[in-house]
Tab-separated table of C-alpha atoms and ligand atoms in Angstrom:
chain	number	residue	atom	x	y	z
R	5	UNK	CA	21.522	6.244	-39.770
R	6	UNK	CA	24.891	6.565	-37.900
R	7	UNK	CA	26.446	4.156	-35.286
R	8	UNK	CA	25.427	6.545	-32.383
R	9	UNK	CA	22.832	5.784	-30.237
R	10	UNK	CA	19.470	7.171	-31.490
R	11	UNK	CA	16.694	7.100	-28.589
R	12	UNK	CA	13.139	6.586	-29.769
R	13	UNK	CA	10.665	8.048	-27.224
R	14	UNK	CA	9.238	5.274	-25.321
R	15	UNK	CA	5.922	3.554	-25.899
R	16	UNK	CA	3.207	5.034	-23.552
R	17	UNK	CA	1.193	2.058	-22.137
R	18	UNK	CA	-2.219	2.982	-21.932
R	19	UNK	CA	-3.648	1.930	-18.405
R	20	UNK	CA	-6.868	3.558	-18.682
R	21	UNK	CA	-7.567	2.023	-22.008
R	22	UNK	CA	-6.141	-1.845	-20.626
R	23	UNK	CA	-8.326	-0.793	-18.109
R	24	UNK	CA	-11.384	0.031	-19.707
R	25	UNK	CA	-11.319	-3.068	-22.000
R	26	UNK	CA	-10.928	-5.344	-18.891
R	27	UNK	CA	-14.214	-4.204	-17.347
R	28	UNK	CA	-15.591	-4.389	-20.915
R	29	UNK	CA	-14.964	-8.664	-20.360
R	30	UNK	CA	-16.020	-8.331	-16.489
R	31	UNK	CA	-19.170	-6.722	-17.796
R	32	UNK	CA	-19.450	-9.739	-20.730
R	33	UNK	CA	-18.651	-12.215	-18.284
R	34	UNK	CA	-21.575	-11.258	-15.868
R	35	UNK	CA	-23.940	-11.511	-18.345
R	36	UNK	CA	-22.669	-15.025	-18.912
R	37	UNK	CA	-22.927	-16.074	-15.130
R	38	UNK	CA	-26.245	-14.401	-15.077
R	39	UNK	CA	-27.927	-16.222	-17.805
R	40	UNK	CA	-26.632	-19.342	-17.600
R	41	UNK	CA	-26.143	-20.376	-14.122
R	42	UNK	CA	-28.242	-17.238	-12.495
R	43	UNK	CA	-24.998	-15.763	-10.439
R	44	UNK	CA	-24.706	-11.896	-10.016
R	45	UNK	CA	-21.464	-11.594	-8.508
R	46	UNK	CA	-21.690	-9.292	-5.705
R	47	UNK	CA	-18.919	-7.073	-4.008
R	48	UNK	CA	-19.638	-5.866	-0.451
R	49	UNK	CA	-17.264	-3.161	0.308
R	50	UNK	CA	-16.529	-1.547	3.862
R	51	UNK	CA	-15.491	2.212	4.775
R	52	UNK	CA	-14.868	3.190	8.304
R	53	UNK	CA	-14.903	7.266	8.952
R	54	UNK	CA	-14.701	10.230	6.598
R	55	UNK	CA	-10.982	9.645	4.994
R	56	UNK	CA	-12.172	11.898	1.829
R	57	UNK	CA	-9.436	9.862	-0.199
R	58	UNK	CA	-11.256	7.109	0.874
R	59	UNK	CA	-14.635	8.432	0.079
R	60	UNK	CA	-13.545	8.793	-3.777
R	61	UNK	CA	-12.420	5.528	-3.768
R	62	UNK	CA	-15.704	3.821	-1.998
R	63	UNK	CA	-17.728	5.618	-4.540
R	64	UNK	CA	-15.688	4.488	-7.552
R	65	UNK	CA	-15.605	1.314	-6.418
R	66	UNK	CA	-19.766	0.811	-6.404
R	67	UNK	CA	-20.132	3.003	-9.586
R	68	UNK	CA	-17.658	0.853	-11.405
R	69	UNK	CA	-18.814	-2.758	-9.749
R	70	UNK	CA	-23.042	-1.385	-10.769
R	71	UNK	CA	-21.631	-0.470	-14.426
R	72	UNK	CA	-20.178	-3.879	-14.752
R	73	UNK	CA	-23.674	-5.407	-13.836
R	74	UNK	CA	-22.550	-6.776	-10.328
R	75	UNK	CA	-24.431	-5.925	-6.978
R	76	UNK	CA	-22.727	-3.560	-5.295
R	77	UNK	CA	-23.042	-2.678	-1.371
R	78	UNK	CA	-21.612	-0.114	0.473
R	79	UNK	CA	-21.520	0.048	4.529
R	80	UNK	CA	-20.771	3.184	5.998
R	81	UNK	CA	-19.123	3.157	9.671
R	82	UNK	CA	-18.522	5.963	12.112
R	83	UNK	CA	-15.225	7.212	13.042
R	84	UNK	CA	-15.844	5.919	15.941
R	85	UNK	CA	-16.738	2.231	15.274
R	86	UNK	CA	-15.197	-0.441	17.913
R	87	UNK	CA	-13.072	-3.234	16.490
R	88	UNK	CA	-15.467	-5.481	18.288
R	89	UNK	CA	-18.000	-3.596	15.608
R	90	UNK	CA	-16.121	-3.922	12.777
R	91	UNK	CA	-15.738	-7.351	12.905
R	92	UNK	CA	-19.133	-8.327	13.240
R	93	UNK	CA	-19.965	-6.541	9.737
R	94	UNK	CA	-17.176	-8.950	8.795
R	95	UNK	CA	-18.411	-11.842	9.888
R	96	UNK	CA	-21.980	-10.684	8.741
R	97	UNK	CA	-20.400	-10.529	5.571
R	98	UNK	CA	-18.665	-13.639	5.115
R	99	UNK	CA	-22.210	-15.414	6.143
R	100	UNK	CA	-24.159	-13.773	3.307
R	101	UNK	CA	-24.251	-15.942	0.016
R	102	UNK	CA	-24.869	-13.242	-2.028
R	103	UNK	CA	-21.637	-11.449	-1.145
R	104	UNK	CA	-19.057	-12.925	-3.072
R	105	UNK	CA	-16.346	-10.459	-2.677
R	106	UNK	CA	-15.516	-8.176	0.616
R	107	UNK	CA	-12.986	-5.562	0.955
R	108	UNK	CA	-12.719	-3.093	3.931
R	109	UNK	CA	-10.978	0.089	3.100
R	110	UNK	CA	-7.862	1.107	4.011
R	111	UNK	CA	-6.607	2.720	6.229
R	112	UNK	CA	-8.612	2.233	9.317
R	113	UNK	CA	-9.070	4.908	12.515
R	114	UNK	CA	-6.354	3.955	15.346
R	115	UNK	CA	-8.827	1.938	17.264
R	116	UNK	CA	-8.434	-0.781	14.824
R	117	UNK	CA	-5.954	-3.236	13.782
R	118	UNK	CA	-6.656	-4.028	10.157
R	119	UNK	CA	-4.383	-6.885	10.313
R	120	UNK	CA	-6.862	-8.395	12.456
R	121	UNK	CA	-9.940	-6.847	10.261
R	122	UNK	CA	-7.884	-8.781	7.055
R	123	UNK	CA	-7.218	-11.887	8.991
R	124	UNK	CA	-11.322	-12.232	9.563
R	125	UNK	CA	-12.239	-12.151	6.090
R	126	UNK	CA	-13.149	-15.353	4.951
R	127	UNK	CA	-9.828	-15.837	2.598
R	128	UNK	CA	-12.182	-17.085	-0.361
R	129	UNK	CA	-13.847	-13.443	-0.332
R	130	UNK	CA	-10.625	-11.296	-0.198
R	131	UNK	CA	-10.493	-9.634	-3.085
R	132	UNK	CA	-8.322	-7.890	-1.941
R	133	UNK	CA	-5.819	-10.387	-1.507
R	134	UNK	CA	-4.591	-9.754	1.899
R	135	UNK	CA	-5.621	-12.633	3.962
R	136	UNK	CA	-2.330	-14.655	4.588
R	137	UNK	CA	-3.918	-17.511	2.829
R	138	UNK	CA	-3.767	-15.204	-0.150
R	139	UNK	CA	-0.187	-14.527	0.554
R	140	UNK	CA	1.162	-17.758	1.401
R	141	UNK	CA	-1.221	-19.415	-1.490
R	142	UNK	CA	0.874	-16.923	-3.887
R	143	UNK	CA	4.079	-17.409	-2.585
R	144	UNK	CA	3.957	-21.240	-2.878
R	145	UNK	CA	2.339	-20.999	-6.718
R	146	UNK	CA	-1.405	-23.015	-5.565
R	147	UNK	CA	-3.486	-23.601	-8.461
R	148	UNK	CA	-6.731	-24.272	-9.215
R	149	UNK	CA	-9.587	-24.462	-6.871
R	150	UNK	CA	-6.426	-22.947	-4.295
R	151	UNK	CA	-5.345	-20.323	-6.759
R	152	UNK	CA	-5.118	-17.441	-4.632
R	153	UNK	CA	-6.526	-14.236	-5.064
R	154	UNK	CA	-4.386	-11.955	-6.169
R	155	UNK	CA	-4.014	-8.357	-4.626
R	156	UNK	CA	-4.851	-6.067	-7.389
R	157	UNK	CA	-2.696	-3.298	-8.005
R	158	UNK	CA	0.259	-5.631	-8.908
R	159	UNK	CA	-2.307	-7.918	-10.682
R	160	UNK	CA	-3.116	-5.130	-12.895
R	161	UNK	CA	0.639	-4.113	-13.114
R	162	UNK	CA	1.361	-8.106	-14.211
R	163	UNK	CA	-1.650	-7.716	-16.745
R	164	UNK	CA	0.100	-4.588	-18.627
R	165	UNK	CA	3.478	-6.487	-18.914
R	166	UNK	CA	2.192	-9.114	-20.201
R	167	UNK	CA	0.053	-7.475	-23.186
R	168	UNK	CA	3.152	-5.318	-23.769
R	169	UNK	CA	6.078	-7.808	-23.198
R	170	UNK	CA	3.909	-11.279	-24.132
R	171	UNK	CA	6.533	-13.761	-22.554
R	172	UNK	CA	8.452	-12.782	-18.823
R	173	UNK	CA	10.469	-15.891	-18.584
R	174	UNK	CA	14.364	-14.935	-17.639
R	175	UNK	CA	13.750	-11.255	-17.292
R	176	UNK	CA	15.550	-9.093	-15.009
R	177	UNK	CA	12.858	-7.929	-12.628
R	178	UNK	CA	13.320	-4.806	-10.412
R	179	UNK	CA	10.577	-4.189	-7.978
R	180	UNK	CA	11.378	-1.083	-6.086
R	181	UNK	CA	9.388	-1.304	-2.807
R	182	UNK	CA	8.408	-3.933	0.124
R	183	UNK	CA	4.793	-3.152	0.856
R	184	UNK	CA	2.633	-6.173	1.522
R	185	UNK	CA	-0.348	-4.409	-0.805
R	186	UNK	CA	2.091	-3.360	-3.817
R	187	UNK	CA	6.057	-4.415	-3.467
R	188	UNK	CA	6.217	-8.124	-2.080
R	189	UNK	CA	2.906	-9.224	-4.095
R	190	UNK	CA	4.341	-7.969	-7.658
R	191	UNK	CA	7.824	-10.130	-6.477
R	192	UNK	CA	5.954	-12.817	-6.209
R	193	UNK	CA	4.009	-12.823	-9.175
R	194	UNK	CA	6.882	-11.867	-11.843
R	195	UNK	CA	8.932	-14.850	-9.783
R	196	UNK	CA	5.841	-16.870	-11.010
R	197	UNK	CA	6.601	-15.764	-14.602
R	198	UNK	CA	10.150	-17.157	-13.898
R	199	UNK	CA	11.615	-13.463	-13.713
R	200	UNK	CA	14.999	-12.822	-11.741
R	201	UNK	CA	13.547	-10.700	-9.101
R	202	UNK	CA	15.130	-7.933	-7.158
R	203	UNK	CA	13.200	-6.359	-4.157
R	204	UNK	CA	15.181	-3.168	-3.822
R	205	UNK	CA	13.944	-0.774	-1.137
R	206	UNK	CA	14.884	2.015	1.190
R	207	UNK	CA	18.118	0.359	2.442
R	208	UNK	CA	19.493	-0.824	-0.830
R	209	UNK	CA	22.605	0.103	-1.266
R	210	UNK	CA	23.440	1.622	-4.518
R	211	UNK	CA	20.273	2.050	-5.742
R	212	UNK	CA	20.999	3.346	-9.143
R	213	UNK	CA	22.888	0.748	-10.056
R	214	UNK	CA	20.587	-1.960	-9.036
R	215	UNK	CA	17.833	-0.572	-10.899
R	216	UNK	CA	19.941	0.071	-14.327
R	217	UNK	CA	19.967	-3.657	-14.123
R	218	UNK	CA	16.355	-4.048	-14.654
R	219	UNK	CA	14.779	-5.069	-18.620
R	220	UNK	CA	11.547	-4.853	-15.886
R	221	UNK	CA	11.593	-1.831	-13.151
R	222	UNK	CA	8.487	-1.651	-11.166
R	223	UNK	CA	8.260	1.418	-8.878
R	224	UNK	CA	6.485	1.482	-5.497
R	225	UNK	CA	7.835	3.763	-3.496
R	226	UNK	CA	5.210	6.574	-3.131
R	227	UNK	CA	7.991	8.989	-3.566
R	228	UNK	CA	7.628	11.498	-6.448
R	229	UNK	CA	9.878	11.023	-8.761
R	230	UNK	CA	12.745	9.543	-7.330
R	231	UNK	CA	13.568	7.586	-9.782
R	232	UNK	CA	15.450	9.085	-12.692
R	233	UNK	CA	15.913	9.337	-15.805
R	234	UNK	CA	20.068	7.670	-15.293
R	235	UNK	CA	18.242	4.797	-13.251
R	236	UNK	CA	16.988	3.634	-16.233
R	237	UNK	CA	18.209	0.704	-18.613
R	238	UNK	CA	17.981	1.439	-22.530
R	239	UNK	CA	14.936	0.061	-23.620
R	240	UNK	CA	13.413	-1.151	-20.127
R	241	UNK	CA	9.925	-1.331	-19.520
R	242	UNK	CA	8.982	0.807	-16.895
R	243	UNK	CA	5.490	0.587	-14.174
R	244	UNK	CA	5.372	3.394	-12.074
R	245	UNK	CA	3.015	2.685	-8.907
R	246	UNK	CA	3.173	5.980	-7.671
R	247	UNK	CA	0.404	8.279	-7.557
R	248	UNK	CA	1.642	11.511	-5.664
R	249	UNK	CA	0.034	14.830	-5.148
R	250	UNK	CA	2.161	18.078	-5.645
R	251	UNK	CA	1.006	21.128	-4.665
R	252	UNK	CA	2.503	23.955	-6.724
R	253	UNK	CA	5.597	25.493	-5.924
R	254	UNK	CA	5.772	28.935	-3.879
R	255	UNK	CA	1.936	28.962	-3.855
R	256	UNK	CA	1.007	29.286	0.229
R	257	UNK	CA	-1.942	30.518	-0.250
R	258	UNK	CA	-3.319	26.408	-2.272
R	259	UNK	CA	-4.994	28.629	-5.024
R	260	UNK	CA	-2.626	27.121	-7.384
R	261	UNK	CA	-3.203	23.744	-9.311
R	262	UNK	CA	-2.099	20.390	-7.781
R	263	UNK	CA	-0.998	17.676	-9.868
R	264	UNK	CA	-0.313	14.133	-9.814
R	265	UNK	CA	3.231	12.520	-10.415
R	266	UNK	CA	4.571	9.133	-10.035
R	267	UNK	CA	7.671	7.431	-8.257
R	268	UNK	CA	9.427	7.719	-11.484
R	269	UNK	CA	10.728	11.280	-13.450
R	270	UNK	CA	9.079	10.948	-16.450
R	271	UNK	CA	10.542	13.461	-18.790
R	272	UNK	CA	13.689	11.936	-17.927
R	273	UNK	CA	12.663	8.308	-18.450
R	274	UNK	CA	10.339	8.184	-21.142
R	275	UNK	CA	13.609	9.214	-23.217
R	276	UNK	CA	15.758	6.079	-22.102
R	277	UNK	CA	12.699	3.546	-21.252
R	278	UNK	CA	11.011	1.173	-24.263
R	279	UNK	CA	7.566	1.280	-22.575
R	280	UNK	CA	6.248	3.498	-19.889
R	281	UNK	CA	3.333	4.193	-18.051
R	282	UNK	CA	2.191	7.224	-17.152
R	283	UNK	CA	0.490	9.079	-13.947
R	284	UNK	CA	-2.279	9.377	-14.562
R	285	UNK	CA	-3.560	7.001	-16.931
R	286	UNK	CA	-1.443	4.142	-16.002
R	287	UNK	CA	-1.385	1.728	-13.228
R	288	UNK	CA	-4.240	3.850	-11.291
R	289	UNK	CA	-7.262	2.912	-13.638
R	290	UNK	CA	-6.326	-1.010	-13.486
R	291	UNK	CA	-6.375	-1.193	-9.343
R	292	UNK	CA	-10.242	-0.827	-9.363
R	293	UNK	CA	-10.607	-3.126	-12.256
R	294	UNK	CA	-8.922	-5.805	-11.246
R	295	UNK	CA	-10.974	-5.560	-8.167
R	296	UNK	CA	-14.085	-6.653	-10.407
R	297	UNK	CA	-11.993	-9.339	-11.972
R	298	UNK	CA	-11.177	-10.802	-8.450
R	299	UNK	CA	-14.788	-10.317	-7.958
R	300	UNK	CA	-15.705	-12.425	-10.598
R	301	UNK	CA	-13.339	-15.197	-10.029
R	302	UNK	CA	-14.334	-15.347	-6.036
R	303	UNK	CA	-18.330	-15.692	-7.480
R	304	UNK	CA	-17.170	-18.202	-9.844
R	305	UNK	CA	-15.174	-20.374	-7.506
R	306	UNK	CA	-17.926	-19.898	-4.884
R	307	UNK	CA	-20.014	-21.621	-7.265
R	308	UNK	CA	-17.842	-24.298	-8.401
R	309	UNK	CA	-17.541	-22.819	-11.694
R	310	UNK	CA	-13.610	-22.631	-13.402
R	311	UNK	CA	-13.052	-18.039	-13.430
R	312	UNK	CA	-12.856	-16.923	-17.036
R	313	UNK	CA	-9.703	-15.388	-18.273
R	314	UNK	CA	-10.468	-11.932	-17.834
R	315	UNK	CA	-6.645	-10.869	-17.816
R	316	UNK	CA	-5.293	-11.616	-21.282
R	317	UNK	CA	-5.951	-7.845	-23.399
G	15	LIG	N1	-6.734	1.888	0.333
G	15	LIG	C1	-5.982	2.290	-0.721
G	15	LIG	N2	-5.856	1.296	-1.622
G	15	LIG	C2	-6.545	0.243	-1.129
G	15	LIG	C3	-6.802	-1.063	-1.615
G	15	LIG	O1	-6.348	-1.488	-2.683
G	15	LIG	N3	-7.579	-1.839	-0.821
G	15	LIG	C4	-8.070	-1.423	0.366
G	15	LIG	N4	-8.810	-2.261	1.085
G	15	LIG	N5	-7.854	-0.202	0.846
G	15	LIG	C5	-7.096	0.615	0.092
């Protein structure tokens, strides 16, 4: 082989298969807390109007939670559902002892201010991982009984660079992105695996060169493809957030196809990048889940019982 620089095509990582193995050991752990302590975790989950996004995601969510062998129930509000409303199924919710997890789909009708719906979940049912006590229990690295839970699209991202990568520690970590759900979460947790982390966003200046930096590049911009190809480092390992639908060019009419893309140009990247995941098929699959992971931890710590390890692939 000659001295110039020959680029192997990245390694695809497999979300949907990560994905499907970890609800594989959500599904082996329930049988567990079923037969020897008698606990069916149960996830208690919230939507407010018609969003049709929304509507896929609801159903998913109790499909996948049944499959796993956890109790799964759905609430169905009107449009037009008061605050006042809302919170009372919340509070109805964090009374019930066989609710273990609660999460109230986003985004709400303009009435409500989900920051206040989020701050009235008991912080010991977000699975989510919302609740500022989730936040600031993250931030400041609590363990144990005050391990926080985790919000679960970075969790999932965290789980794939760990099976791929094995060991963070003294990384360069670009997150790309400052949303409370995605961006500052995934910060946090790659700090926690003693990362350098970069929060780059809308305002950074130069980003190109900031990201070229990155042996981690996380991107959470919902943007399609914005980042390219020439924003990547040789080698990096590349999680691409984004899940944006394009409609197909020149077609007025919508008869054409739409398809899905990510933050990130993947033709261009997968070229440069050592791992990659793709849309679809890569981060999407883990968000739900790790949503019945966090459902099984917040059962188990309800009991008093130490969560399993559902995480390591
Ligand atoms: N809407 C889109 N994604 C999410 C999520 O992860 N949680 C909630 N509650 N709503 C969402």
């Amino acid at each position: 082989m000659s001295d110039t620089a020959v680029s192997a095509a990245a390694t695809v990582i497999d979300g949907k298969a990560f994905a499907q193995g970890l609800r594989g050991r959500v599904a082996a752990a329930v049988e567990t807390l079923k037969r020897d302590h008698g606990l069916t975790p149960g996830l208690a989950v919230v939507l407010v109007g018609e969003d049709p996004a929304s509507q896929v995601y609801v159903r998913s969510k109790g499909k996948q939670t049944v499959e796993a062998g956890m109790n799964s129930y759905e609430h169905r509000l009107p449009e037009t559902t008061s605050q006042d409303a809302l919170l009372a199924k919340v509070a109805e919710l964090n009374a019930d002892p066989a609710v273990h997890g609660i999460l109230v789909q986003l985004p709400l009708p303009a009435q409500i201010d989900a920051q206040t719906v989020i701050a009235a979940i008991d912080p010991n049912k977000d699975v989510d991982g919302f609740h500022v006590i989730n936040a600031g229990r993250l931030m400041t690295g609590a363990t144990g009984a005050a391990a926080p839970l985790v919000p679960c699209t970075p969790l999932g991202c965290l789980m794939l660079l760990k099976h791929h990568l094995g060991n963070l520690s003294g990384l360069d970590a670009v997150v790309v992105g400052r949303s409370n759900i995605v961006g500052k979460p995934m910060g946090q947790l790659l700090l926690a695996e003693s990362c350098t982390v970069t929060t780059a966003h809308s305002r950074t200046r130069d980003l190109p060169a900031v990201c070229r930096r990155a042996d981690i590049l996380v991107a959470a911009v919902g943007r399609p493809e914005m980042i390219r190809g020439d924003w990547v480092k040789p080698g990096a390992t590349v999680i691409d957030v984004g899940i944006n639908r394009i409609d197909p060019a020149g077609d007025a009419s919508g008869g054409g196809k739409s398809r899905l893309v990510g933050d990130v140009a993947y033709d261009e990247a997968v070229a440069v990048a050592g791992a990659i995941t793709p849309v679809p098929g890569g981060v999407g699959p883990m968000t739900i889940a790790c949503l019945l992971a966090n459902t099984v931890t917040a059962a188990c710590r309800a009991q008093g019982l130490t969560p399993p390890d559902l995480g390591a692939g």
